[in-house]
Each structure stands twice: as C-alpha cells, then as structure tokens.
Amino acid sequence: MGSPSALPLLLLFASCWAPGGANLSQDDSQPWTSDETVVAGGTVVLKCQVKDHEDSSLQWSNPAQQTLYFGEKRALRDNRIQLVRSTPHELSISISNVALADEGEYTCSIFTMPVRTAKSLVTVLGIPQKPIITGYKSSLREKDTTTLNCQSSGSKPAAQLTWRKGDQELHGEPTRIQEDPNGKTFTVSSSVTFQVTREDDGADIVCSVNHESLKGADRSTAQRIEVLCMSWAYTPTAKIRPDPPHPREGQKLLLHCEGRGNPAPQQYLWEKEGSVPPLKMTQESALIFPFLNKSDSGTYGCTATSNMGSYKAYYTLNVNDPSPVPSSASTYHAVIGGIVAFIVFLLLILLIFLGHYLIRHKGTYLTHEAKGSDDAPDADTAIINAEGGQSGGDDKKEYFI
C-alpha cells in the first residue's frame, strides 16, 4: 500500500532531473508579447518583455520579417516607427499613422541558444465612411409607400447599418456586405420600406453605421421627407417671362419659367417647336441666350412638373421685331436733352428781356441829360438847320417840330 503513495513523489523528483526539467529552468528566457488592435490612422505600441535575457538583446520584426529595432538601434528607415523603451528586459516600439497594410504578425526575438520568439498579431480597423441615403426624389403623397437605400464603404471588419424615423426604430433589410476592390475593407448597404402618413411630414429618416472603430461615436445621415396632404395639394401652373421684355438681336435674353403649385414644381423641361431633342431638362427654371441671333426666333415651351402633375407654357420669340423699343439709356438721354433745351429757351427769354430793359433805360438817361442843359432842345424836338443864301448875311433858321 506504501508503494503507490510514493509514486507521485518519485515522478516529481524525476521530472526535476530529466532533460525536460532543464527546459523548465529556461522558461525565464522566453519573451512574451500581446496582440493589439488599432484604428487606421492611429498609433499602436508593441511591447516585448523577457525575464532572463542571457546577455542578449531583444529584436522586433514586421510581418515581412524586416528588422525594425535591434535593442535600441533602428534597423528600418520608417519615421512612423519610434523607440519607446529599450532595456535588457524590455523592447517597446510605437507605429504611428497605422495603415491597413501594417496589419499582420509582428515577431519579437531574443538570440539565445536556441533563439526564442514571441508573436504579436496587430489588427487594423477600417473606419466606415459617412453613410449615403438614396431613393428620395420628391414630396410624397399621404399613404404612399417609399423605399430608401443606405450605403457606407471602408469598414473593416464589415459594419452594420440601422434605420430610425425620429426616435422610432425602423426595421430595414439585413445589412448586405460586399468586399471593396482593395481586398481589405467592405461596403455595406441596407434598405427600408415604409408607408408615410401626414404626421411624417418634415420627419427625418436616419441611417446610422455601427462599428467598433467609432468607439461609440455617432456616424449617421438624415433624409428629411415631405408628405403632401391631398386636401391642399394641387397641380402646377406656369408662365414664361422674358428678360428683357422686348429682346433685340445681339442682346442677352433670359426666359424665366415661373411655376406655381403645391408642391412647387421640381423639374423644368425646355423645348423649341421643330427642334429635337429637348433643349434642357433641369431644376433651374431659366433658359439663357447669351447672344441672340435671328435663328433663335421661334416658339418655346416650358413644362413644369411636380409629383401632382405637369403644365406646359409657351412663348413666341421674334428677334426681328420691326418696331424697336427705345432702351432705357436712350430714354435717359432724351430726357436730359429736353431739360437742356428748356434751360436754353429760358436763357434766350432772359436775354431778350434784359436787352429790352437796357435799351429803355439808356433812352431815359439821354433825355434827362438833354433837359439838364440850357441850350439843349427838348428831347421831342428835332433841330433842322438850313443854310440860306449869302445875301443879307449868313442867316440860320430853326425849325421846331
């Protein structure tokens, strides 16, 4: 009975002296590391430790087996890789601005006899892009059913998409996953279908992406929807307004298609009779002629469209208008010319009155001067001197009138 109880002690004693016991005594020379996870663009620290270095240095190598650091000596010229700590028992390095290509197994080695190694698996997370919502084109009618699509690229591993309307969760289709061309990241997509009510008018339909790289941060996109109550919605109308009102050859012309409706028209189609295909289809309501030519003459149609219907307005453009309409500049010049002519007329009248005034006052002055002299005749008397003959002496006759 005593022999079986002593057997475990004998086995333990043998193991201490067996060659395997020598391996146990060498475990202190085995380095150890840990796996690391880092977000793309972030910084990862690789730490390798050993208890008994046996007068040897630790070394870090990348997945391509390129030596990064041997002790405190840099081996690879990559400024992103920096020494954090180097002692006989530890070698720690950091890699900044980590890229997806940096993912893989990094090796820590110690050159004892034999060489011992430890592996550190670095996992790089791809950050998903902001989701994009498609499928909403225009206002919805009450009780319409609509489908919205959401997509986000660049996640690694694949992200998950969720839907909500305001604070209410919407149950969309399961997230679809597709590998990106780089072979490392993924594009995820999802869609949701729901029926709208009048209470949904102005509501935000939100698509959110969930991924561990976001660390709880919100990354979502909202699409606001408009729901029309059929009691006040009506089909659109339109009319075409030219600017300038009377276009001439060589001018710039804008034809404005002024649409009315509830909801307002979202699309305008311009056409010219006898011309195919249509001139323009756009959300802008104006058709622009930078330089009018005679060939631009014709009948133009504008179709204004909303989800309630459409309306087509017409306008006939005649570039060869035979009755030119004066421009605002010529009207301005005509007004200025009239004012100048009126001023000149007033000056002429003033000059005439001034001349008449001066003439009258000059005559009055001469009359008063004559009356002030003793020999001077009256101002109303004309003196006529007639010379008579020589007989009897020189006689002078005065005639007074």
mmCIF file of C-alpha atoms in Angstrom:
data_model
loop_
_atom_site.group_PDB
_atom_site.id
_atom_site.type_symbol
_atom_site.label_atom_id
_atom_site.label_comp_id
_atom_site.label_asym_id
_atom_site.label_seq_id
_atom_site.Cartn_x
_atom_site.Cartn_y
_atom_site.Cartn_z
ATOM 1 C CA MET A 1 0.000 0.000 0.000
ATOM 2 C CA GLY A 2 3.008 2.322 0.666
ATOM 3 C CA SER A 3 4.496 1.966 -2.824
ATOM 4 C CA PRO A 4 1.564 3.525 -4.742
ATOM 5 C CA SER A 5 1.519 6.543 -2.415
ATOM 6 C CA ALA A 6 5.213 7.212 -3.045
ATOM 7 C CA LEU A 7 4.881 7.054 -6.846
ATOM 8 C CA PRO A 8 3.837 10.687 -7.380
ATOM 9 C CA LEU A 9 6.811 11.895 -5.366
ATOM 10 C CA LEU A 10 9.169 9.760 -7.437
ATOM 11 C CA LEU A 11 7.699 11.128 -10.690
ATOM 12 C CA LEU A 12 8.073 14.706 -9.480
ATOM 13 C CA PHE A 13 11.698 14.068 -8.449
ATOM 14 C CA ALA A 14 12.448 12.510 -11.837
ATOM 15 C CA SER A 15 10.985 15.432 -13.725
ATOM 16 C CA CYS A 16 13.269 17.865 -11.939
ATOM 17 C CA TRP A 17 16.336 15.975 -13.137
ATOM 18 C CA ALA A 18 15.098 14.988 -16.594
ATOM 19 C CA PRO A 19 16.107 16.915 -19.729
ATOM 20 C CA GLY A 20 12.629 18.409 -19.671
ATOM 21 C CA GLY A 21 13.496 19.833 -16.309
ATOM 22 C CA ALA A 22 16.294 21.766 -17.993
ATOM 23 C CA ASN A 23 13.670 23.305 -20.363
ATOM 24 C CA LEU A 24 11.615 24.384 -17.411
ATOM 25 C CA SER A 25 14.580 26.168 -15.988
ATOM 26 C CA GLN A 26 14.945 28.031 -19.333
ATOM 27 C CA ASP A 27 11.335 29.435 -19.441
ATOM 28 C CA ASP A 28 12.605 32.686 -17.970
ATOM 29 C CA SER A 29 14.360 33.326 -21.289
ATOM 30 C CA GLN A 30 11.146 33.055 -23.320
ATOM 31 C CA PRO A 31 9.899 36.527 -24.361
ATOM 32 C CA TRP A 32 6.222 37.365 -24.291
ATOM 33 C CA THR A 33 4.016 39.939 -26.065
ATOM 34 C CA SER A 34 0.310 40.684 -26.572
ATOM 35 C CA ASP A 35 -1.997 41.111 -29.554
ATOM 36 C CA GLU A 36 -3.013 44.662 -30.390
ATOM 37 C CA THR A 37 -5.950 46.290 -32.183
ATOM 38 C CA VAL A 38 -5.646 49.791 -33.640
ATOM 39 C CA VAL A 39 -7.852 52.061 -35.735
ATOM 40 C CA ALA A 40 -6.478 53.063 -39.142
ATOM 41 C CA GLY A 41 -4.609 56.335 -38.737
ATOM 42 C CA GLY A 42 -3.946 55.698 -35.045
ATOM 43 C CA THR A 43 -0.842 54.620 -33.092
ATOM 44 C CA VAL A 44 -0.028 51.151 -31.778
ATOM 45 C CA VAL A 45 2.621 50.246 -29.185
ATOM 46 C CA LEU A 46 4.323 46.836 -29.397
ATOM 47 C CA LYS A 47 5.806 45.684 -26.103
ATOM 48 C CA CYS A 48 8.116 42.668 -25.717
ATOM 49 C CA GLN A 49 9.437 41.509 -22.339
ATOM 50 C CA VAL A 50 11.747 38.782 -21.081
ATOM 51 C CA LYS A 51 12.740 37.805 -17.565
ATOM 52 C CA ASP A 52 16.199 36.335 -18.262
ATOM 53 C CA HIS A 53 17.884 37.916 -21.280
ATOM 54 C CA GLU A 54 21.038 35.797 -21.025
ATOM 55 C CA ASP A 55 23.143 38.783 -22.106
ATOM 56 C CA SER A 56 21.271 39.020 -25.413
ATOM 57 C CA SER A 57 19.199 41.822 -26.942
ATOM 58 C CA LEU A 58 15.567 41.770 -27.988
ATOM 59 C CA GLN A 59 14.520 42.425 -31.583
ATOM 60 C CA TRP A 60 11.262 43.423 -33.310
ATOM 61 C CA SER A 61 10.449 42.360 -36.920
ATOM 62 C CA ASN A 62 7.447 43.228 -39.105
ATOM 63 C CA PRO A 63 5.219 40.709 -40.967
ATOM 64 C CA ALA A 64 7.649 40.818 -43.913
ATOM 65 C CA GLN A 65 10.424 39.723 -41.497
ATOM 66 C CA GLN A 66 12.193 43.070 -41.814
ATOM 67 C CA THR A 67 14.021 44.040 -38.632
ATOM 68 C CA LEU A 68 12.544 47.196 -37.101
ATOM 69 C CA TYR A 69 14.690 47.576 -33.974
ATOM 70 C CA PHE A 70 17.532 45.515 -32.532
ATOM 71 C CA GLY A 71 17.813 46.710 -28.981
ATOM 72 C CA GLU A 72 17.919 50.489 -29.148
ATOM 73 C CA LYS A 73 19.256 50.513 -32.715
ATOM 74 C CA ARG A 74 16.883 51.397 -35.546
ATOM 75 C CA ALA A 75 17.098 48.961 -38.453
ATOM 76 C CA LEU A 76 14.310 50.137 -40.812
ATOM 77 C CA ARG A 77 14.087 53.728 -42.024
ATOM 78 C CA ASP A 78 10.454 54.459 -41.335
ATOM 79 C CA ASN A 79 9.802 57.630 -39.368
ATOM 80 C CA ARG A 80 6.473 56.281 -38.218
ATOM 81 C CA ILE A 81 8.288 53.663 -36.115
ATOM 82 C CA GLN A 82 9.863 55.051 -32.945
ATOM 83 C CA LEU A 83 11.628 53.556 -29.923
ATOM 84 C CA VAL A 84 9.579 53.777 -26.731
ATOM 85 C CA ARG A 85 11.740 51.816 -24.263
ATOM 86 C CA SER A 86 14.835 49.646 -24.520
ATOM 87 C CA THR A 87 16.273 47.754 -21.541
ATOM 88 C CA PRO A 88 17.818 44.276 -21.180
ATOM 89 C CA HIS A 89 14.357 43.027 -20.148
ATOM 90 C CA GLU A 90 12.057 45.066 -22.470
ATOM 91 C CA LEU A 91 11.872 46.412 -26.001
ATOM 92 C CA SER A 92 8.863 48.597 -26.813
ATOM 93 C CA ILE A 93 8.288 50.442 -30.082
ATOM 94 C CA SER A 94 5.402 52.525 -31.482
ATOM 95 C CA ILE A 95 3.968 52.732 -35.011
ATOM 96 C CA SER A 96 2.031 55.916 -35.784
ATOM 97 C CA ASN A 97 -0.403 56.665 -38.606
ATOM 98 C CA VAL A 98 -1.132 52.969 -38.943
ATOM 99 C CA ALA A 99 -2.412 51.842 -42.342
ATOM 100 C CA LEU A 100 -4.330 48.738 -43.323
ATOM 101 C CA ALA A 101 -1.135 47.411 -44.903
ATOM 102 C CA ASP A 102 0.527 47.373 -41.451
ATOM 103 C CA GLU A 103 -1.757 44.591 -40.270
ATOM 104 C CA GLY A 104 -0.197 41.207 -39.554
ATOM 105 C CA GLU A 105 2.036 39.236 -37.172
ATOM 106 C CA TYR A 106 4.988 41.051 -35.646
ATOM 107 C CA THR A 107 7.813 38.952 -34.142
ATOM 108 C CA CYS A 108 9.840 39.612 -31.031
ATOM 109 C CA SER A 109 13.074 37.581 -30.922
ATOM 110 C CA ILE A 110 15.873 37.021 -28.425
ATOM 111 C CA PHE A 111 19.054 35.435 -29.725
ATOM 112 C CA THR A 112 19.739 32.875 -27.033
ATOM 113 C CA MET A 113 20.636 29.258 -27.661
ATOM 114 C CA PRO A 114 18.260 28.347 -29.153
ATOM 115 C CA VAL A 115 16.619 31.554 -30.500
ATOM 116 C CA ARG A 116 13.291 32.231 -28.836
ATOM 117 C CA THR A 117 10.425 34.207 -30.400
ATOM 118 C CA ALA A 118 7.017 35.564 -29.499
ATOM 119 C CA LYS A 119 4.260 36.728 -31.872
ATOM 120 C CA SER A 120 2.037 39.816 -31.667
ATOM 121 C CA LEU A 121 -0.960 39.985 -34.025
ATOM 122 C CA VAL A 122 -1.771 43.570 -34.988
ATOM 123 C CA THR A 123 -5.334 44.084 -36.246
ATOM 124 C CA VAL A 124 -6.109 47.336 -38.066
ATOM 125 C CA LEU A 125 -9.716 48.527 -38.077
ATOM 126 C CA GLY A 126 -11.019 50.304 -41.179
ATOM 127 C CA ILE A 127 -13.207 53.300 -40.315
ATOM 128 C CA PRO A 128 -16.552 53.304 -42.178
ATOM 129 C CA GLN A 129 -17.387 56.358 -44.242
ATOM 130 C CA LYS A 130 -20.415 58.543 -43.534
ATOM 131 C CA PRO A 131 -23.462 56.709 -44.908
ATOM 132 C CA ILE A 132 -25.252 57.948 -48.024
ATOM 133 C CA ILE A 133 -29.042 57.777 -48.399
ATOM 134 C CA THR A 134 -30.606 57.490 -51.867
ATOM 135 C CA GLY A 135 -34.094 56.860 -53.189
ATOM 136 C CA TYR A 136 -35.886 60.058 -52.140
ATOM 137 C CA LYS A 137 -36.674 62.222 -55.164
ATOM 138 C CA SER A 138 -39.634 64.438 -54.331
ATOM 139 C CA SER A 139 -42.521 65.014 -51.971
ATOM 140 C CA LEU A 140 -44.670 62.002 -51.107
ATOM 141 C CA ARG A 141 -48.424 61.774 -51.044
ATOM 142 C CA GLU A 142 -50.192 60.664 -47.932
ATOM 143 C CA LYS A 143 -50.316 56.836 -47.657
ATOM 144 C CA ASP A 144 -47.589 56.432 -50.304
ATOM 145 C CA THR A 145 -45.043 53.638 -49.807
ATOM 146 C CA THR A 146 -41.404 54.591 -50.299
ATOM 147 C CA THR A 147 -38.062 52.765 -50.207
ATOM 148 C CA LEU A 148 -34.800 54.395 -49.105
ATOM 149 C CA ASN A 149 -31.320 52.916 -49.573
ATOM 150 C CA CYS A 150 -28.242 53.461 -47.390
ATOM 151 C CA GLN A 151 -24.604 52.645 -48.133
ATOM 152 C CA SER A 152 -21.253 53.009 -46.339
ATOM 153 C CA SER A 153 -17.775 51.988 -47.537
ATOM 154 C CA GLY A 154 -14.350 51.460 -45.980
ATOM 155 C CA SER A 155 -15.203 49.460 -42.857
ATOM 156 C CA LYS A 156 -13.055 46.592 -41.584
ATOM 157 C CA PRO A 157 -14.497 44.342 -40.409
ATOM 158 C CA ALA A 158 -17.858 44.954 -42.084
ATOM 159 C CA ALA A 159 -20.054 47.489 -40.297
ATOM 160 C CA GLN A 160 -23.763 47.212 -39.528
ATOM 161 C CA LEU A 161 -26.466 49.657 -40.622
ATOM 162 C CA THR A 162 -29.617 50.608 -38.706
ATOM 163 C CA TRP A 163 -32.638 52.801 -39.524
ATOM 164 C CA ARG A 164 -34.846 55.065 -37.468
ATOM 165 C CA LYS A 165 -37.539 57.696 -38.024
ATOM 166 C CA GLY A 166 -37.028 60.351 -35.415
ATOM 167 C CA ASP A 167 -36.733 58.325 -32.219
ATOM 168 C CA GLN A 168 -38.627 55.350 -33.645
ATOM 169 C CA GLU A 169 -36.643 52.365 -34.920
ATOM 170 C CA LEU A 170 -37.380 51.220 -38.478
ATOM 171 C CA HIS A 171 -36.852 47.580 -39.383
ATOM 172 C CA GLY A 172 -34.874 47.555 -42.619
ATOM 173 C CA GLU A 173 -33.492 44.693 -44.634
ATOM 174 C CA PRO A 174 -30.435 42.842 -43.265
ATOM 175 C CA THR A 175 -27.141 44.555 -43.998
ATOM 176 C CA ARG A 176 -25.593 43.429 -47.289
ATOM 177 C CA ILE A 177 -21.791 43.093 -47.374
ATOM 178 C CA GLN A 178 -19.507 43.463 -50.388
ATOM 179 C CA GLU A 179 -15.706 43.387 -50.384
ATOM 180 C CA ASP A 180 -14.006 46.537 -51.650
ATOM 181 C CA PRO A 181 -11.516 46.361 -54.565
ATOM 182 C CA ASN A 182 -8.566 46.721 -52.147
ATOM 183 C CA GLY A 183 -9.412 43.304 -50.698
ATOM 184 C CA LYS A 184 -9.247 44.605 -47.127
ATOM 185 C CA THR A 185 -12.299 46.759 -46.436
ATOM 186 C CA PHE A 186 -16.010 46.297 -47.061
ATOM 187 C CA THR A 187 -19.001 48.215 -48.387
ATOM 188 C CA VAL A 188 -22.250 47.646 -46.536
ATOM 189 C CA SER A 189 -25.749 48.580 -47.679
ATOM 190 C CA SER A 190 -29.302 48.339 -46.462
ATOM 191 C CA SER A 191 -32.781 49.469 -47.497
ATOM 192 C CA VAL A 192 -36.002 50.231 -45.673
ATOM 193 C CA THR A 193 -39.576 50.383 -46.987
ATOM 194 C CA PHE A 194 -42.417 52.110 -45.130
ATOM 195 C CA GLN A 195 -45.762 53.838 -45.665
ATOM 196 C CA VAL A 196 -45.983 57.541 -44.899
ATOM 197 C CA THR A 197 -48.718 59.428 -43.086
ATOM 198 C CA ARG A 198 -49.390 63.143 -42.753
ATOM 199 C CA GLU A 199 -47.605 63.035 -39.374
ATOM 200 C CA ASP A 200 -44.409 62.094 -41.235
ATOM 201 C CA ASP A 201 -44.279 65.482 -42.966
ATOM 202 C CA GLY A 202 -40.901 67.005 -42.027
ATOM 203 C CA ALA A 203 -39.665 63.818 -40.346
ATOM 204 C CA ASP A 204 -36.004 62.772 -40.552
ATOM 205 C CA ILE A 205 -35.249 59.251 -41.726
ATOM 206 C CA VAL A 206 -31.829 58.408 -40.249
ATOM 207 C CA CYS A 207 -29.352 55.734 -41.330
ATOM 208 C CA SER A 208 -26.606 55.016 -38.779
ATOM 209 C CA VAL A 209 -23.455 52.927 -39.128
ATOM 210 C CA ASN A 210 -22.262 50.900 -36.142
ATOM 211 C CA HIS A 211 -18.604 49.845 -35.917
ATOM 212 C CA GLU A 212 -16.054 49.196 -33.187
ATOM 213 C CA SER A 213 -13.627 51.709 -34.702
ATOM 214 C CA LEU A 214 -16.078 54.538 -33.910
ATOM 215 C CA LYS A 215 -15.908 53.770 -30.168
ATOM 216 C CA GLY A 216 -19.493 54.788 -29.638
ATOM 217 C CA ALA A 217 -19.360 57.954 -31.731
ATOM 218 C CA ASP A 218 -22.396 58.686 -33.899
ATOM 219 C CA ARG A 219 -21.937 58.398 -37.640
ATOM 220 C CA SER A 220 -25.246 58.830 -39.413
ATOM 221 C CA THR A 221 -27.064 60.608 -42.242
ATOM 222 C CA ALA A 222 -30.609 62.013 -42.179
ATOM 223 C CA GLN A 223 -33.064 62.433 -45.053
ATOM 224 C CA ARG A 224 -35.986 64.768 -44.375
ATOM 225 C CA ILE A 225 -39.194 63.792 -46.142
ATOM 226 C CA GLU A 226 -42.161 65.903 -47.182
ATOM 227 C CA VAL A 227 -45.657 64.437 -47.135
ATOM 228 C CA LEU A 228 -48.483 66.170 -49.011
ATOM 229 C CA CYS A 229 -51.971 66.273 -47.581
ATOM 230 C CA MET A 230 -54.280 65.719 -50.545
ATOM 231 C CA SER A 231 -56.740 68.333 -49.266
ATOM 232 C CA TRP A 232 -54.415 71.243 -50.115
ATOM 233 C CA ALA A 233 -52.147 69.885 -52.836
ATOM 234 C CA TYR A 234 -52.797 70.989 -56.437
ATOM 235 C CA THR A 235 -51.285 70.608 -59.886
ATOM 236 C CA PRO A 236 -48.732 73.174 -61.071
ATOM 237 C CA THR A 237 -49.172 76.063 -63.475
ATOM 238 C CA ALA A 238 -46.512 78.053 -65.299
ATOM 239 C CA LYS A 239 -45.892 81.084 -67.499
ATOM 240 C CA ILE A 240 -42.816 82.286 -69.395
ATOM 241 C CA ARG A 241 -41.448 85.778 -68.699
ATOM 242 C CA PRO A 242 -38.727 87.234 -70.985
ATOM 243 C CA ASP A 243 -35.971 89.454 -69.632
ATOM 244 C CA PRO A 244 -35.660 91.988 -71.259
ATOM 245 C CA PRO A 245 -39.323 92.188 -72.268
ATOM 246 C CA HIS A 246 -38.523 93.212 -75.876
ATOM 247 C CA PRO A 247 -35.414 91.289 -76.937
ATOM 248 C CA ARG A 248 -33.295 92.537 -79.826
ATOM 249 C CA GLU A 249 -30.652 90.784 -81.871
ATOM 250 C CA GLY A 250 -27.277 90.710 -80.096
ATOM 251 C CA GLN A 251 -28.749 91.070 -76.626
ATOM 252 C CA LYS A 252 -28.620 88.566 -73.780
ATOM 253 C CA LEU A 253 -32.026 87.016 -73.102
ATOM 254 C CA LEU A 254 -33.348 85.025 -70.150
ATOM 255 C CA LEU A 255 -36.648 83.183 -70.428
ATOM 256 C CA HIS A 256 -37.963 82.566 -66.908
ATOM 257 C CA CYS A 257 -40.435 79.731 -66.480
ATOM 258 C CA GLU A 258 -42.379 80.824 -63.415
ATOM 259 C CA GLY A 259 -44.000 77.735 -61.938
ATOM 260 C CA ARG A 260 -46.711 77.682 -59.295
ATOM 261 C CA GLY A 261 -48.151 74.727 -57.406
ATOM 262 C CA ASN A 262 -48.317 72.857 -54.149
ATOM 263 C CA PRO A 263 -45.849 71.340 -54.035
ATOM 264 C CA ALA A 264 -43.803 73.692 -56.200
ATOM 265 C CA PRO A 265 -42.507 72.235 -59.477
ATOM 266 C CA GLN A 266 -39.188 70.411 -59.071
ATOM 267 C CA GLN A 267 -38.320 69.973 -62.744
ATOM 268 C CA TYR A 268 -38.468 72.099 -65.876
ATOM 269 C CA LEU A 269 -38.256 70.838 -69.463
ATOM 270 C CA TRP A 270 -37.484 73.350 -72.228
ATOM 271 C CA GLU A 271 -38.373 72.634 -75.858
ATOM 272 C CA LYS A 272 -38.436 74.518 -79.142
ATOM 273 C CA GLU A 273 -41.050 73.668 -81.715
ATOM 274 C CA GLY A 274 -39.488 71.880 -84.660
ATOM 275 C CA SER A 275 -36.301 71.069 -82.732
ATOM 276 C CA VAL A 276 -35.360 67.679 -81.247
ATOM 277 C CA PRO A 277 -34.172 66.568 -78.732
ATOM 278 C CA PRO A 278 -35.385 68.849 -75.890
ATOM 279 C CA LEU A 279 -33.192 71.870 -75.232
ATOM 280 C CA LYS A 280 -32.783 71.464 -71.499
ATOM 281 C CA MET A 281 -34.076 69.463 -68.534
ATOM 282 C CA THR A 282 -33.098 70.900 -65.184
ATOM 283 C CA GLN A 283 -34.225 72.020 -61.770
ATOM 284 C CA GLU A 284 -33.400 75.591 -62.821
ATOM 285 C CA SER A 285 -36.317 77.487 -64.314
ATOM 286 C CA ALA A 286 -34.426 79.815 -66.712
ATOM 287 C CA LEU A 287 -33.353 79.298 -70.316
ATOM 288 C CA ILE A 288 -30.420 81.574 -71.222
ATOM 289 C CA PHE A 289 -29.478 83.016 -74.632
ATOM 290 C CA PRO A 290 -26.056 84.682 -74.188
ATOM 291 C CA PHE A 291 -26.227 86.381 -77.628
ATOM 292 C CA LEU A 292 -29.480 86.469 -79.562
ATOM 293 C CA ASN A 293 -29.448 85.580 -83.247
ATOM 294 C CA LYS A 294 -32.231 85.672 -85.813
ATOM 295 C CA SER A 295 -32.118 81.869 -85.868
ATOM 296 C CA ASP A 296 -33.297 81.868 -82.237
ATOM 297 C CA SER A 297 -36.731 83.046 -83.328
ATOM 298 C CA GLY A 298 -39.486 80.531 -82.752
ATOM 299 C CA THR A 299 -41.961 79.151 -80.249
ATOM 300 C CA TYR A 300 -40.573 77.826 -76.972
ATOM 301 C CA GLY A 301 -42.330 75.572 -74.487
ATOM 302 C CA CYS A 302 -41.608 75.038 -70.794
ATOM 303 C CA THR A 303 -43.107 72.046 -68.962
ATOM 304 C CA ALA A 304 -43.171 72.474 -65.170
ATOM 305 C CA THR A 305 -43.527 69.166 -63.309
ATOM 306 C CA SER A 306 -44.243 68.170 -59.725
ATOM 307 C CA ASN A 307 -45.477 64.897 -58.303
ATOM 308 C CA MET A 308 -49.001 66.290 -58.624
ATOM 309 C CA GLY A 309 -48.737 66.639 -62.407
ATOM 310 C CA SER A 310 -47.306 68.944 -65.071
ATOM 311 C CA TYR A 311 -48.171 72.093 -67.023
ATOM 312 C CA LYS A 312 -46.746 73.432 -70.312
ATOM 313 C CA ALA A 313 -46.439 77.147 -71.111
ATOM 314 C CA TYR A 314 -45.490 78.695 -74.492
ATOM 315 C CA TYR A 315 -43.670 81.834 -75.604
ATOM 316 C CA THR A 316 -43.061 83.098 -79.152
ATOM 317 C CA LEU A 317 -39.687 84.749 -79.608
ATOM 318 C CA ASN A 318 -39.325 87.159 -82.521
ATOM 319 C CA VAL A 319 -35.793 88.504 -82.707
ATOM 320 C CA ASN A 320 -36.629 90.509 -85.878
ATOM 321 C CA ASP A 321 -39.084 92.797 -84.102
ATOM 322 C CA PRO A 322 -39.696 95.603 -86.657
ATOM 323 C CA SER A 323 -40.614 98.179 -84.019
ATOM 324 C CA PRO A 324 -37.511 98.795 -81.979
ATOM 325 C CA VAL A 325 -38.280 99.809 -78.479
ATOM 326 C CA PRO A 326 -36.002 102.505 -77.088
ATOM 327 C CA SER A 327 -33.761 101.292 -74.436
ATOM 328 C CA SER A 328 -33.629 102.826 -71.005
ATOM 329 C CA ALA A 329 -30.323 104.508 -71.907
ATOM 330 C CA SER A 330 -31.811 106.272 -74.953
ATOM 331 C CA THR A 331 -34.839 107.360 -72.894
ATOM 332 C CA TYR A 332 -32.495 108.800 -70.315
ATOM 333 C CA HIS A 333 -30.597 110.739 -72.992
ATOM 334 C CA ALA A 334 -33.864 112.080 -74.438
ATOM 335 C CA VAL A 335 -34.948 113.362 -71.034
ATOM 336 C CA ILE A 336 -31.584 115.046 -70.486
ATOM 337 C CA GLY A 337 -31.787 116.642 -73.956
ATOM 338 C CA GLY A 338 -35.259 118.027 -73.221
ATOM 339 C CA ILE A 339 -34.099 119.549 -69.966
ATOM 340 C CA VAL A 340 -31.109 121.204 -71.664
ATOM 341 C CA ALA A 341 -33.341 122.636 -74.440
ATOM 342 C CA PHE A 342 -35.731 124.064 -71.854
ATOM 343 C CA ILE A 343 -32.858 125.706 -69.985
ATOM 344 C CA VAL A 344 -31.531 127.238 -73.241
ATOM 345 C CA PHE A 345 -35.021 128.554 -74.044
ATOM 346 C CA LEU A 346 -35.248 130.204 -70.615
ATOM 347 C CA LEU A 347 -31.829 131.812 -71.122
ATOM 348 C CA LEU A 348 -32.927 133.250 -74.502
ATOM 349 C CA ILE A 349 -36.080 134.709 -72.951
ATOM 350 C CA LEU A 350 -33.978 136.203 -70.155
ATOM 351 C CA LEU A 351 -31.548 137.740 -72.644
ATOM 352 C CA ILE A 352 -34.417 139.296 -74.647
ATOM 353 C CA PHE A 353 -35.957 140.889 -71.546
ATOM 354 C CA LEU A 354 -32.555 142.068 -70.367
ATOM 355 C CA GLY A 355 -31.789 143.686 -73.734
ATOM 356 C CA HIS A 356 -35.179 145.428 -73.810
ATOM 357 C CA TYR A 357 -34.655 146.684 -70.272
ATOM 358 C CA LEU A 358 -31.228 148.119 -71.082
ATOM 359 C CA ILE A 359 -32.476 149.880 -74.236
ATOM 360 C CA ARG A 360 -35.363 151.568 -72.399
ATOM 361 C CA HIS A 361 -33.198 152.736 -69.540
ATOM 362 C CA LYS A 362 -30.493 154.067 -71.877
ATOM 363 C CA GLY A 363 -33.048 156.325 -73.706
ATOM 364 C CA THR A 364 -34.352 157.678 -70.423
ATOM 365 C CA TYR A 365 -30.823 158.559 -69.365
ATOM 366 C CA LEU A 366 -30.149 160.565 -72.581
ATOM 367 C CA THR A 367 -33.425 162.502 -72.202
ATOM 368 C CA HIS A 368 -32.632 163.568 -68.650
ATOM 369 C CA GLU A 369 -29.160 164.715 -69.749
ATOM 370 C CA ALA A 370 -30.590 166.956 -72.502
ATOM 371 C CA LYS A 371 -33.090 168.637 -70.136
ATOM 372 C CA GLY A 372 -30.342 169.465 -67.740
ATOM 373 C CA SER A 373 -28.556 171.731 -70.333
ATOM 374 C CA ASP A 374 -29.729 175.391 -71.079
ATOM 375 C CA ASP A 375 -29.059 175.196 -74.855
ATOM 376 C CA ALA A 376 -30.348 171.780 -75.420
ATOM 377 C CA PRO A 377 -33.698 171.383 -77.145
ATOM 378 C CA ASP A 378 -36.449 169.290 -75.847
ATOM 379 C CA ALA A 379 -35.966 165.618 -76.304
ATOM 380 C CA ASP A 380 -39.046 165.573 -78.543
ATOM 381 C CA THR A 381 -37.742 168.370 -80.775
ATOM 382 C CA ALA A 382 -35.720 167.825 -83.876
ATOM 383 C CA ILE A 383 -33.434 170.695 -84.878
ATOM 384 C CA ILE A 384 -33.112 171.260 -88.532
ATOM 385 C CA ASN A 385 -30.506 173.748 -89.649
ATOM 386 C CA ALA A 386 -30.957 175.134 -93.069
ATOM 387 C CA GLU A 387 -28.388 177.364 -94.620
ATOM 388 C CA GLY A 388 -29.729 180.265 -96.538
ATOM 389 C CA GLY A 389 -28.135 182.347 -99.281
ATOM 390 C CA GLN A 390 -25.227 184.800 -98.758
ATOM 391 C CA SER A 391 -27.318 187.921 -99.207
ATOM 392 C CA GLY A 392 -28.067 189.827 -96.101
ATOM 393 C CA GLY A 393 -25.520 187.812 -94.228
ATOM 394 C CA ASP A 394 -25.467 184.285 -93.085
ATOM 395 C CA ASP A 395 -28.842 183.520 -91.564
ATOM 396 C CA LYS A 396 -29.716 180.342 -89.708
ATOM 397 C CA LYS A 397 -33.259 179.193 -89.459
ATOM 398 C CA GLU A 398 -34.505 176.909 -86.812
ATOM 399 C CA TYR A 399 -37.464 174.663 -87.348
ATOM 400 C CA PHE A 400 -39.078 173.065 -84.447
ATOM 401 C CA ILE A 401 -41.179 170.116 -84.811
#
